[in-house]
JSON list of C-alpha atoms and ligand atoms in Angstrom, two decimals:
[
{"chain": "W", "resi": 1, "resn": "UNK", "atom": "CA", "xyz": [-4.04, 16.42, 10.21]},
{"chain": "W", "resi": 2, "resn": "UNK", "atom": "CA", "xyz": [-1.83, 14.66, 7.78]},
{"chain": "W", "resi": 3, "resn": "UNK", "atom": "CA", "xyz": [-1.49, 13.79, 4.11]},
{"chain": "W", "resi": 4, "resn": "UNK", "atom": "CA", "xyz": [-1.42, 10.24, 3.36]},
{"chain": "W", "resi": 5, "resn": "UNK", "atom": "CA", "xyz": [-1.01, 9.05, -0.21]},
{"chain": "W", "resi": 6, "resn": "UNK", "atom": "CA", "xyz": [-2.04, 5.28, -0.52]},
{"chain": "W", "resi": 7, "resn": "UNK", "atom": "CA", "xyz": [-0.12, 2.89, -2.83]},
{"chain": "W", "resi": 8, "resn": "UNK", "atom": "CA", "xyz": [-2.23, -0.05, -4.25]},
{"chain": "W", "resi": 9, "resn": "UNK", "atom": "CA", "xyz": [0.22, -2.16, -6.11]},
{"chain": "W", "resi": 10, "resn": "UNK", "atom": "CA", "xyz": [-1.70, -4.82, -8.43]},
{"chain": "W", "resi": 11, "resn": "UNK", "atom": "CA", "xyz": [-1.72, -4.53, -11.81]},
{"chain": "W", "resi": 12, "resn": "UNK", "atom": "CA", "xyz": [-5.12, -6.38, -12.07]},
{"chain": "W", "resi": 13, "resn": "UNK", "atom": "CA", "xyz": [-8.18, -4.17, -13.51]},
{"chain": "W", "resi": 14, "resn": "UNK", "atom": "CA", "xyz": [-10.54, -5.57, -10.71]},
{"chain": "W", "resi": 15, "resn": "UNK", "atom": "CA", "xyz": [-8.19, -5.44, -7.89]},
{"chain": "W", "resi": 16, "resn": "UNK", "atom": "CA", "xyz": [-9.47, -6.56, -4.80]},
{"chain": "W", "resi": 17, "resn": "UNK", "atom": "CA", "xyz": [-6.31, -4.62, -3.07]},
{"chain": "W", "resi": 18, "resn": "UNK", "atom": "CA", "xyz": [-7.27, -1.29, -4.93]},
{"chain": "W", "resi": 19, "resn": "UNK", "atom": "CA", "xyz": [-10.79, -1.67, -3.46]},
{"chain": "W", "resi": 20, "resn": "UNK", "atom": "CA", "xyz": [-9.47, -2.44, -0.21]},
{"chain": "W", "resi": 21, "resn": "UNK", "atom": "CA", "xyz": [-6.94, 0.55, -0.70]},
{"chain": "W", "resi": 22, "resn": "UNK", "atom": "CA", "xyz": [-9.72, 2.89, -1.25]},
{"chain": "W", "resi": 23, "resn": "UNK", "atom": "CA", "xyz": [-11.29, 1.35, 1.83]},
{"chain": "W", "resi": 24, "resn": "UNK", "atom": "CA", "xyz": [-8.49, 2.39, 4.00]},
{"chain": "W", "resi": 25, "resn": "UNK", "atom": "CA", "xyz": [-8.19, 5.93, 2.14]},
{"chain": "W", "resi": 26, "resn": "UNK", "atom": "CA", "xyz": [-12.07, 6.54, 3.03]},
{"chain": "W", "resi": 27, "resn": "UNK", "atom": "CA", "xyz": [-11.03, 5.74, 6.42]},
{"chain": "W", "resi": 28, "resn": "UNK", "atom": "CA", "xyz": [-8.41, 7.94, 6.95]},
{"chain": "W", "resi": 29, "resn": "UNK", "atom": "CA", "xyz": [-10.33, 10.57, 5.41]},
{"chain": "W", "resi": 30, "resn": "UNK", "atom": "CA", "xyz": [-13.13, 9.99, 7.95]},
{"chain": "W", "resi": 31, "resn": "UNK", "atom": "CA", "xyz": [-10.20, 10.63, 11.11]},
{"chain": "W", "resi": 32, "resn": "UNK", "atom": "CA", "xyz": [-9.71, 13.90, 8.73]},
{"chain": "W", "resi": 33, "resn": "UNK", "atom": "CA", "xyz": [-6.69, 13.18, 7.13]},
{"chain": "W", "resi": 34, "resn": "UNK", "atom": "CA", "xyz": [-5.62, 13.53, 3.67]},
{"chain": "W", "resi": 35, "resn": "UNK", "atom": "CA", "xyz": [-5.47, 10.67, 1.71]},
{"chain": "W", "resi": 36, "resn": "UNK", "atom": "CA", "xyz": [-4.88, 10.12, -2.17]},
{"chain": "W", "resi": 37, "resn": "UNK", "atom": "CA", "xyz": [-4.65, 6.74, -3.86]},
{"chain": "W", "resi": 38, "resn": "UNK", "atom": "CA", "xyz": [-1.97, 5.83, -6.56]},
{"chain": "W", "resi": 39, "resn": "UNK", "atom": "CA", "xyz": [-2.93, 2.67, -8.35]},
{"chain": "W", "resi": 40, "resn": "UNK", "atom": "CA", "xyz": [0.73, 1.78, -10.03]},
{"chain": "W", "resi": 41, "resn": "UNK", "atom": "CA", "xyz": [-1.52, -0.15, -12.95]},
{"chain": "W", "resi": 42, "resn": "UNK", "atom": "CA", "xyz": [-2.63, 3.70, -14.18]},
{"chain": "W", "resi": 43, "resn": "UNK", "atom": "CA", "xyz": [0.91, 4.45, -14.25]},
{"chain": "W", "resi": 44, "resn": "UNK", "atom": "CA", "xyz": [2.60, 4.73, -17.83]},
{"chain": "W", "resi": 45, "resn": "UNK", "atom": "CA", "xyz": [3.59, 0.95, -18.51]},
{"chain": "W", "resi": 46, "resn": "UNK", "atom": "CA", "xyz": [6.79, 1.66, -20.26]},
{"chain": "W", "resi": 47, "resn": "UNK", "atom": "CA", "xyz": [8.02, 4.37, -17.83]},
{"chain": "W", "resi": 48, "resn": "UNK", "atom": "CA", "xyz": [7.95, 1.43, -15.25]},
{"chain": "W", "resi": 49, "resn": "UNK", "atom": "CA", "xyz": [9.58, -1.03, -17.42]},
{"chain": "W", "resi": 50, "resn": "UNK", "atom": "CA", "xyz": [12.57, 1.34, -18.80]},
{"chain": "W", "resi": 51, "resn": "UNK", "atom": "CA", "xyz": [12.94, 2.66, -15.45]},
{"chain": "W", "resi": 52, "resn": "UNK", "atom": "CA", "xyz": [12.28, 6.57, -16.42]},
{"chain": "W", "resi": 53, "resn": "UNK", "atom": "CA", "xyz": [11.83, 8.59, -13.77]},
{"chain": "W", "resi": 54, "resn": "UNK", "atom": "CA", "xyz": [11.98, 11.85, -15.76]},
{"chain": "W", "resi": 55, "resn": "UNK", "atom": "CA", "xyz": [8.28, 10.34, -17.08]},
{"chain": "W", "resi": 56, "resn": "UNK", "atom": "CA", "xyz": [6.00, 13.17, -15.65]},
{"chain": "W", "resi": 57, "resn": "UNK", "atom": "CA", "xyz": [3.49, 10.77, -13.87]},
{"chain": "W", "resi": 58, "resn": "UNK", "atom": "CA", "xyz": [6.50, 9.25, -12.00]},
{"chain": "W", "resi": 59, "resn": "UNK", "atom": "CA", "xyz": [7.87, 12.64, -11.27]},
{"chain": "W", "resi": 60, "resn": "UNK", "atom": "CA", "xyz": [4.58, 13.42, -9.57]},
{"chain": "W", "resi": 61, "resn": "UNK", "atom": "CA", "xyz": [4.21, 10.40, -7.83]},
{"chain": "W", "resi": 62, "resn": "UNK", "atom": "CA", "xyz": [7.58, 10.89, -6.18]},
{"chain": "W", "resi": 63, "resn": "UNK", "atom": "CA", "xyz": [6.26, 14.26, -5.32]},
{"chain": "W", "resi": 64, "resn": "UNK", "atom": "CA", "xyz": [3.26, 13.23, -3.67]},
{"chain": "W", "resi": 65, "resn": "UNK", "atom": "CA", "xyz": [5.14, 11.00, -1.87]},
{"chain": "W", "resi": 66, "resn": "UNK", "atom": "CA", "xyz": [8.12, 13.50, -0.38]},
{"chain": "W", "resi": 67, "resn": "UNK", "atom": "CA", "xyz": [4.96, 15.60, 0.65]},
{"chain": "W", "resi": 68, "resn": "UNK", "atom": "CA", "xyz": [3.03, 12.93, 2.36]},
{"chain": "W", "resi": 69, "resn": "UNK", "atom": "CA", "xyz": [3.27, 12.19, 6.04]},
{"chain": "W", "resi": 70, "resn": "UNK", "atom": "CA", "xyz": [1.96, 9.12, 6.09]},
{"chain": "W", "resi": 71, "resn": "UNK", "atom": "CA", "xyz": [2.08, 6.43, 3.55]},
{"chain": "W", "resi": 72, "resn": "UNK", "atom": "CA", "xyz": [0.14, 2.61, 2.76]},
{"chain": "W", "resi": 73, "resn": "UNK", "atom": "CA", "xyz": [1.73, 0.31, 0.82]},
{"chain": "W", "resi": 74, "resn": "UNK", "atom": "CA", "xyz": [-0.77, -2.15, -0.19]},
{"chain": "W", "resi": 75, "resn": "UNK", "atom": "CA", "xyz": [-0.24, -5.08, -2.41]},
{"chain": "W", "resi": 76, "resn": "UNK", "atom": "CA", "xyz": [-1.31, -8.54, -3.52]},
{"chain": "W", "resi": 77, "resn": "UNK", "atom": "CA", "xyz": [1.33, -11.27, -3.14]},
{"chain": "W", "resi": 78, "resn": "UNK", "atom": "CA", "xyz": [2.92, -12.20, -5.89]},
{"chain": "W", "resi": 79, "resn": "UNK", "atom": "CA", "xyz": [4.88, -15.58, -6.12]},
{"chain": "W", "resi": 80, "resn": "UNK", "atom": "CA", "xyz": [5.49, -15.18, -2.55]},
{"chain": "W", "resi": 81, "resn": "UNK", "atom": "CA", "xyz": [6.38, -11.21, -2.27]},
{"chain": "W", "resi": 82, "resn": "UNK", "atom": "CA", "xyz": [5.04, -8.43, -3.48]},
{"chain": "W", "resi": 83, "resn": "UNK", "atom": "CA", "xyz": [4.17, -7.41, -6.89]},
{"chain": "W", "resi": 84, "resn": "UNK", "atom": "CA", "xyz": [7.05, -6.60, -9.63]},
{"chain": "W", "resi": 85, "resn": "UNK", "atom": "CA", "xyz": [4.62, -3.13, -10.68]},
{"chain": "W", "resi": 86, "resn": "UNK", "atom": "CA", "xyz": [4.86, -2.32, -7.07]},
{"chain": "W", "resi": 87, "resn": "UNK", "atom": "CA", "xyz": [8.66, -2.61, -7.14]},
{"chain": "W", "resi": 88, "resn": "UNK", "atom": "CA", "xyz": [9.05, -1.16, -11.19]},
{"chain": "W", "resi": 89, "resn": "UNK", "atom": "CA", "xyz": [8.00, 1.87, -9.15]},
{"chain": "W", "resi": 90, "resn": "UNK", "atom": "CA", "xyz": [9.46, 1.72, -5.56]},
{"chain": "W", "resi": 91, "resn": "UNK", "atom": "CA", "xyz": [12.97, 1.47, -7.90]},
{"chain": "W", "resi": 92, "resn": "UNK", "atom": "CA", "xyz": [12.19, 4.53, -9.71]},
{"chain": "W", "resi": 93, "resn": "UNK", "atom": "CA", "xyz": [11.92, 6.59, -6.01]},
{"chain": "W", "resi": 94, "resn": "UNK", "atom": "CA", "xyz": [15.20, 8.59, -4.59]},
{"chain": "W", "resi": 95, "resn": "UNK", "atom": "CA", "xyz": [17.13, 6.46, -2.52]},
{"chain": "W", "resi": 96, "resn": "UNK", "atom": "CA", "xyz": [15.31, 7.53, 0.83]},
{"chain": "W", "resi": 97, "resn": "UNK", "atom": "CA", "xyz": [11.95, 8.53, 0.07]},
{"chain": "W", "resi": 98, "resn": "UNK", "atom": "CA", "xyz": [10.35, 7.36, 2.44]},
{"chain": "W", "resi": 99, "resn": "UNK", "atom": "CA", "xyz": [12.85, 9.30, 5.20]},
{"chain": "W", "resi": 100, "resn": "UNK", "atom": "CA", "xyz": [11.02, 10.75, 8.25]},
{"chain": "W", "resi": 101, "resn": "UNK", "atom": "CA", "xyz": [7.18, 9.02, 7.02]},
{"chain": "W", "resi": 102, "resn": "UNK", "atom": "CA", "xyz": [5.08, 6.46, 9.04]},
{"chain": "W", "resi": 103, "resn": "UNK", "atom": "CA", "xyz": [4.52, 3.56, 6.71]},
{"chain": "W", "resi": 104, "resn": "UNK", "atom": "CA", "xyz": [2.16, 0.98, 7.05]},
{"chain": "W", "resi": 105, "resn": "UNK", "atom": "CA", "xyz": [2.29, -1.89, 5.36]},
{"chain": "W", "resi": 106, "resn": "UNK", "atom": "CA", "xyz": [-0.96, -4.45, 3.69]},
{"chain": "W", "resi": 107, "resn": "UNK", "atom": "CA", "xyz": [-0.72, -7.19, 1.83]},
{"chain": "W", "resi": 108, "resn": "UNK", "atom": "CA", "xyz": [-3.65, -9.91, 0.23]},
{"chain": "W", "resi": 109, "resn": "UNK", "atom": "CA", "xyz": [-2.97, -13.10, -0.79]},
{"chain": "W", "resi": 110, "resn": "UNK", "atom": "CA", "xyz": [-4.71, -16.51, -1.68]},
{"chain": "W", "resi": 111, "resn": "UNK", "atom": "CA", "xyz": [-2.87, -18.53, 1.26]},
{"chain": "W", "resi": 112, "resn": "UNK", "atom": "CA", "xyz": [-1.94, -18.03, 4.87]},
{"chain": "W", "resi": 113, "resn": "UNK", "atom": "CA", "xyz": [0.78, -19.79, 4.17]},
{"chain": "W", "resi": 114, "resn": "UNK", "atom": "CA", "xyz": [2.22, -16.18, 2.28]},
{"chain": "W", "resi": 115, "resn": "UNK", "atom": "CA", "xyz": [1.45, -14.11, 5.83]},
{"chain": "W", "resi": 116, "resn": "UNK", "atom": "CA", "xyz": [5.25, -13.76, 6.61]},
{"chain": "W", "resi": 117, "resn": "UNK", "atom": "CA", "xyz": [5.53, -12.05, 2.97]},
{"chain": "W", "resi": 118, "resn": "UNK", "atom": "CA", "xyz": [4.63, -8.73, 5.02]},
{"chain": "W", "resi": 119, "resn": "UNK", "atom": "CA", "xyz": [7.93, -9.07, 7.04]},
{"chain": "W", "resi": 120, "resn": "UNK", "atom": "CA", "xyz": [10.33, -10.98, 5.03]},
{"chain": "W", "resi": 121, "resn": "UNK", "atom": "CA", "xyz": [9.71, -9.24, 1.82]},
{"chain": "W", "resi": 122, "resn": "UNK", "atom": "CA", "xyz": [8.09, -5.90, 2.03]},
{"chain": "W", "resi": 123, "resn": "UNK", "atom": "CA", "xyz": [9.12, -4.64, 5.49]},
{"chain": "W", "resi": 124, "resn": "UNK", "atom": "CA", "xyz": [13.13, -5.12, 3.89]},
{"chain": "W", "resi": 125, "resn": "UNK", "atom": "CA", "xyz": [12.28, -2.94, 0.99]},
{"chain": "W", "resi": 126, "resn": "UNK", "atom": "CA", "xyz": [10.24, -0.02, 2.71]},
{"chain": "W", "resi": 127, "resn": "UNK", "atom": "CA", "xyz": [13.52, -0.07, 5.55]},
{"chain": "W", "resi": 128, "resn": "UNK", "atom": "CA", "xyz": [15.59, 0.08, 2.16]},
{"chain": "W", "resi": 129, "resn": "UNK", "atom": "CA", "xyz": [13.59, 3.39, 1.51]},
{"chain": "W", "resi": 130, "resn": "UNK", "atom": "CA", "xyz": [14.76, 4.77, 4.86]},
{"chain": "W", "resi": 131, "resn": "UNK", "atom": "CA", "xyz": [11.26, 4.48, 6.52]},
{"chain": "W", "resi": 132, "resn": "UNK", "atom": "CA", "xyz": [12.36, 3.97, 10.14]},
{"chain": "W", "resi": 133, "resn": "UNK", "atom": "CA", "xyz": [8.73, 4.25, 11.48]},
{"chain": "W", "resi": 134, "resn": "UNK", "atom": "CA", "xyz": [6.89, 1.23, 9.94]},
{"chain": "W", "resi": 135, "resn": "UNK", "atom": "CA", "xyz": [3.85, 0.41, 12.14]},
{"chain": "W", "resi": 136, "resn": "UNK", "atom": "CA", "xyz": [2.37, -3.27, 12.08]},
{"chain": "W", "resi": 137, "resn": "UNK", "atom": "CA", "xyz": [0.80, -4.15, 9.19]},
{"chain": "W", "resi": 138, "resn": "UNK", "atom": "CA", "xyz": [-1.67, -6.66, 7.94]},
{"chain": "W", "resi": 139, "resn": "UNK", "atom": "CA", "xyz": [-2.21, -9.54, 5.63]},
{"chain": "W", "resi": 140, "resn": "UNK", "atom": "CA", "xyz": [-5.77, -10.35, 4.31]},
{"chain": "W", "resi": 141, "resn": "UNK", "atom": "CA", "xyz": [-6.76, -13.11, 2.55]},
{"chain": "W", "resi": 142, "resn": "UNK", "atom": "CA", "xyz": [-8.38, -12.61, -0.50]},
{"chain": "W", "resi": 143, "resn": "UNK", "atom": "CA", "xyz": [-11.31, -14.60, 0.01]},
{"chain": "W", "resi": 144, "resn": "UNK", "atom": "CA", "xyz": [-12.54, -12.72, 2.91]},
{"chain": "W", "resi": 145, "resn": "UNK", "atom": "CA", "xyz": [-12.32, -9.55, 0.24]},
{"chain": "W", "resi": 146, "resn": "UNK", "atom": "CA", "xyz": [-15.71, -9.53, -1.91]},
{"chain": "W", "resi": 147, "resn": "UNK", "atom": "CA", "xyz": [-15.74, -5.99, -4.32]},
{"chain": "W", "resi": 148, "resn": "UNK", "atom": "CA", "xyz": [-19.37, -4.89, -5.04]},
{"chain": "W", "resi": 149, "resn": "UNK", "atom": "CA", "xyz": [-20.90, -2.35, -6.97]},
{"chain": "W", "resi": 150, "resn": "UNK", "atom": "CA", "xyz": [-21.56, -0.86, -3.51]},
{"chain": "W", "resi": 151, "resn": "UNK", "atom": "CA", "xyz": [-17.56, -0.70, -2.24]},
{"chain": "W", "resi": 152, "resn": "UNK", "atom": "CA", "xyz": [-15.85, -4.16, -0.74]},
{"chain": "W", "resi": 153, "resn": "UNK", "atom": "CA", "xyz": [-17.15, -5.96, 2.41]},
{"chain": "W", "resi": 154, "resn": "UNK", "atom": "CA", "xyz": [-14.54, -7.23, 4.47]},
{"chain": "W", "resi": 155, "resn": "UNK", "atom": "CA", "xyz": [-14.86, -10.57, 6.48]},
{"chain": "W", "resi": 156, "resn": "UNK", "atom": "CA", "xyz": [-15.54, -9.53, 10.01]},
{"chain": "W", "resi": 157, "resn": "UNK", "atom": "CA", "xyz": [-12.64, -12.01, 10.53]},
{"chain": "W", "resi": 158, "resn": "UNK", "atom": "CA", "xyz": [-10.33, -9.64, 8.13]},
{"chain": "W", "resi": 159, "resn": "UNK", "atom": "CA", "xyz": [-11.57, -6.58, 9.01]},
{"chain": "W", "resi": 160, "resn": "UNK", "atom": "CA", "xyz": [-11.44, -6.24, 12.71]},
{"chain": "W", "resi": 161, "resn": "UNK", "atom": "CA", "xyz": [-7.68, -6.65, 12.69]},
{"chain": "W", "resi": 162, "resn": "UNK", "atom": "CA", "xyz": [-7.33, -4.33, 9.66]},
{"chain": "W", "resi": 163, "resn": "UNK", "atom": "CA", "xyz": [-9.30, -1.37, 10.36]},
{"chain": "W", "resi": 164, "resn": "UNK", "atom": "CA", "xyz": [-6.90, -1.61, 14.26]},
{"chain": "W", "resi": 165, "resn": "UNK", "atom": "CA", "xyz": [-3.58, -1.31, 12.01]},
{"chain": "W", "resi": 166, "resn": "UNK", "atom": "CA", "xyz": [-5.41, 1.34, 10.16]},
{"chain": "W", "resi": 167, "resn": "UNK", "atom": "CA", "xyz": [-6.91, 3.28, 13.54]},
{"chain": "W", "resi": 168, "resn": "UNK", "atom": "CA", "xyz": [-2.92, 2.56, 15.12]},
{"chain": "W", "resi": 169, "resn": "UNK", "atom": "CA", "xyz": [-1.44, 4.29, 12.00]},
{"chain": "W", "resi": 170, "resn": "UNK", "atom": "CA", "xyz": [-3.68, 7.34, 12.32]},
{"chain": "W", "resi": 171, "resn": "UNK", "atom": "CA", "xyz": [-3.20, 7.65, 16.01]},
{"chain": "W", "resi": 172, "resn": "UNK", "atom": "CA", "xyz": [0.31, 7.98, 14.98]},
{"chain": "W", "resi": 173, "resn": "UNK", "atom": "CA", "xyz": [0.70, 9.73, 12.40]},
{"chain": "W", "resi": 174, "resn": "UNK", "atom": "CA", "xyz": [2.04, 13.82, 12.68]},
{"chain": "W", "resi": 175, "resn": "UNK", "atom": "CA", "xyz": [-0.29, 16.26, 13.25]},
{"chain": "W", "resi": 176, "resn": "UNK", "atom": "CA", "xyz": [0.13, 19.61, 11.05]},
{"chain": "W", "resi": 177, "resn": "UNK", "atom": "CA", "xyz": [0.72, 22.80, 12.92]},
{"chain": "O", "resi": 201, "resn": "FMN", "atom": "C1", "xyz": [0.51, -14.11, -10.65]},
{"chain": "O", "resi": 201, "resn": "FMN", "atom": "C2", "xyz": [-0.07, -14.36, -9.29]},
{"chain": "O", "resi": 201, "resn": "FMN", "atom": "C3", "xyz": [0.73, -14.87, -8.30]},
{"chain": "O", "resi": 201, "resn": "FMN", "atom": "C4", "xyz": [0.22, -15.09, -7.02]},
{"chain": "O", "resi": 201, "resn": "FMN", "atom": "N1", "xyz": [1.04, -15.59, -6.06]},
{"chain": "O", "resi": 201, "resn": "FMN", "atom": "C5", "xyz": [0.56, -15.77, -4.81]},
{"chain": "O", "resi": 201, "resn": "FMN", "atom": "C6", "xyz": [1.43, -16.27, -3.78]},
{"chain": "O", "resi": 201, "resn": "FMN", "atom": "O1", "xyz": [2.59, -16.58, -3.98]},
{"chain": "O", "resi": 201, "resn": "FMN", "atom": "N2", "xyz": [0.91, -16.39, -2.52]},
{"chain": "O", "resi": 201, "resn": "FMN", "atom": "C7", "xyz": [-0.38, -16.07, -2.24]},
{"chain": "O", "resi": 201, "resn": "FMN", "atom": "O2", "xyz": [-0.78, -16.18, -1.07]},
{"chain": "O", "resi": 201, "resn": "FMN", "atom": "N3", "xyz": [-1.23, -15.61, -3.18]},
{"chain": "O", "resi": 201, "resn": "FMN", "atom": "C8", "xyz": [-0.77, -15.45, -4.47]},
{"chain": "O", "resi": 201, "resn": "FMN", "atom": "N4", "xyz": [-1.61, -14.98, -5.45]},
{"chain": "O", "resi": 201, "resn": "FMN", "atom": "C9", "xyz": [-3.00, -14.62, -5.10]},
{"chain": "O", "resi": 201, "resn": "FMN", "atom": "C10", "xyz": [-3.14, -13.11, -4.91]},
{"chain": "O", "resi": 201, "resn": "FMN", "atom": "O3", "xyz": [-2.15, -12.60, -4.02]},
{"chain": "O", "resi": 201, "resn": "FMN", "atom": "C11", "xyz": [-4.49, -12.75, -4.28]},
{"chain": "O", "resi": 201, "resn": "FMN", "atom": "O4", "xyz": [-5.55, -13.33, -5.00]},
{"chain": "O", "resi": 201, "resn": "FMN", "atom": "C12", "xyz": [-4.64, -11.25, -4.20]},
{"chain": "O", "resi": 201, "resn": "FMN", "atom": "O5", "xyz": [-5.62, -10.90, -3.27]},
{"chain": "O", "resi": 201, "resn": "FMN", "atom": "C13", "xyz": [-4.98, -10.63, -5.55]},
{"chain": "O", "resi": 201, "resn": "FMN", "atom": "O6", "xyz": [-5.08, -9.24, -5.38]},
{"chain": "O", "resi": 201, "resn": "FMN", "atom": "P1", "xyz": [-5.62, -8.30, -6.55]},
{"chain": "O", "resi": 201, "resn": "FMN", "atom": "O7", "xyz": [-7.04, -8.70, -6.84]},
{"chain": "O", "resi": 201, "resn": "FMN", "atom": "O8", "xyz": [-5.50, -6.94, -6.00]},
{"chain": "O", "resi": 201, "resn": "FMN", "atom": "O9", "xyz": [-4.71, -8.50, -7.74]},
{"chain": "O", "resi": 201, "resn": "FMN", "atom": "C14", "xyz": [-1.14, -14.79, -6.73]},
{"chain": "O", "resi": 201, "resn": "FMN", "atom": "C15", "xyz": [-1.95, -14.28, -7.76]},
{"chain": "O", "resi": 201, "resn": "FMN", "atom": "C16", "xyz": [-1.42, -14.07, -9.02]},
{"chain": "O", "resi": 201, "resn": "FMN", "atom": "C17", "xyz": [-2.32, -13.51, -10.09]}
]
């Protein structure tokens, strides 16, 4: 099966988009994939802001990446994109790193009114990265997103659509000789 590393992208300590990352991990682990999340908030703070990508955590995050199949980009909307961490460490990435990888794309956000962020601002980006295979993604509203001591519980309205990006982007994914 493949190896899938999981990007959450919010810099917020009880990040509903980190609990929903690890929700899609545990997922993809269950169709027997390899999957590893990478919360850019435990990243070193000034090795995002001064751009260092000879900083050993970004030089292994890059790695993981190049060996990865398959990777989620997950974020929380941000005035009407994604999140500046999430980009402080997309921009320290070679120019095509995400050549020859299925992508798949989630976003949360407060307002439906942000849904088109998934196209208009992160789809651009991840094509920037040379991913050519970007399956259908998925915006969630954060209010149907409630983080327990337990794991998160999805809205049944949230989740259905989710977990059929998620199931897609398995089906699809390369599998290992
Ligand atoms: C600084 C900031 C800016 C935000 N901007 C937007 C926005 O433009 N559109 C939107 O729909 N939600 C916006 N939100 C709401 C978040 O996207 C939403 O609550 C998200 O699920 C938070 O994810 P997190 O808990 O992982 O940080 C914003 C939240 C913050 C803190």
């Amino acid at each position: 099966m493949s190896t899938i590393v999981v990007l959450s992208g919010s810099p917020s300590a009880t990040s509903r988009t980190a609990a929903l990352a690890e929700l899609l991990a545990a997922r993809l682990r269950t169709d027997g994939h390899t999957a590893r999340l990478i919360r850019v908030r435990d990243l070193p703070p000034v090795a995002l802001l001064h751009a260092d990508v000879t900083d050993p955590a970004i030089v292994e995050v890059a790695a993981a990446i190049e060996a990865a199949d398959g990777v989620v980009v997950a974020s929380p909307v941000y005035k009407s994109a994604y999140t500046g961490v999430l980009k402080a460490l997309l921009d320290l990435l070679p120019q095509f790193a995400l050549a020859g990888k299925t992508v798949l794309p989630v976003l949360t956000g407060g307002s439906p009114a942000h849904v088109l962020a998934l196209d208009y601002a992160l789809r651009p980006v991840l094509s920037s990265l040379g991913a050519h295979h970007v399956v259908p993604g998925w915006f969630v509203l954060d209010q149907h997103i409630t983080v327990t001591d337990a794991g998160v519980v999805l809205d049944p309205v949230a989740e259905g659509p989710l977990l059929s990006v998620v199931d897609t982007f398995s089906r699809v994914l390369p599998v290992a000789a």
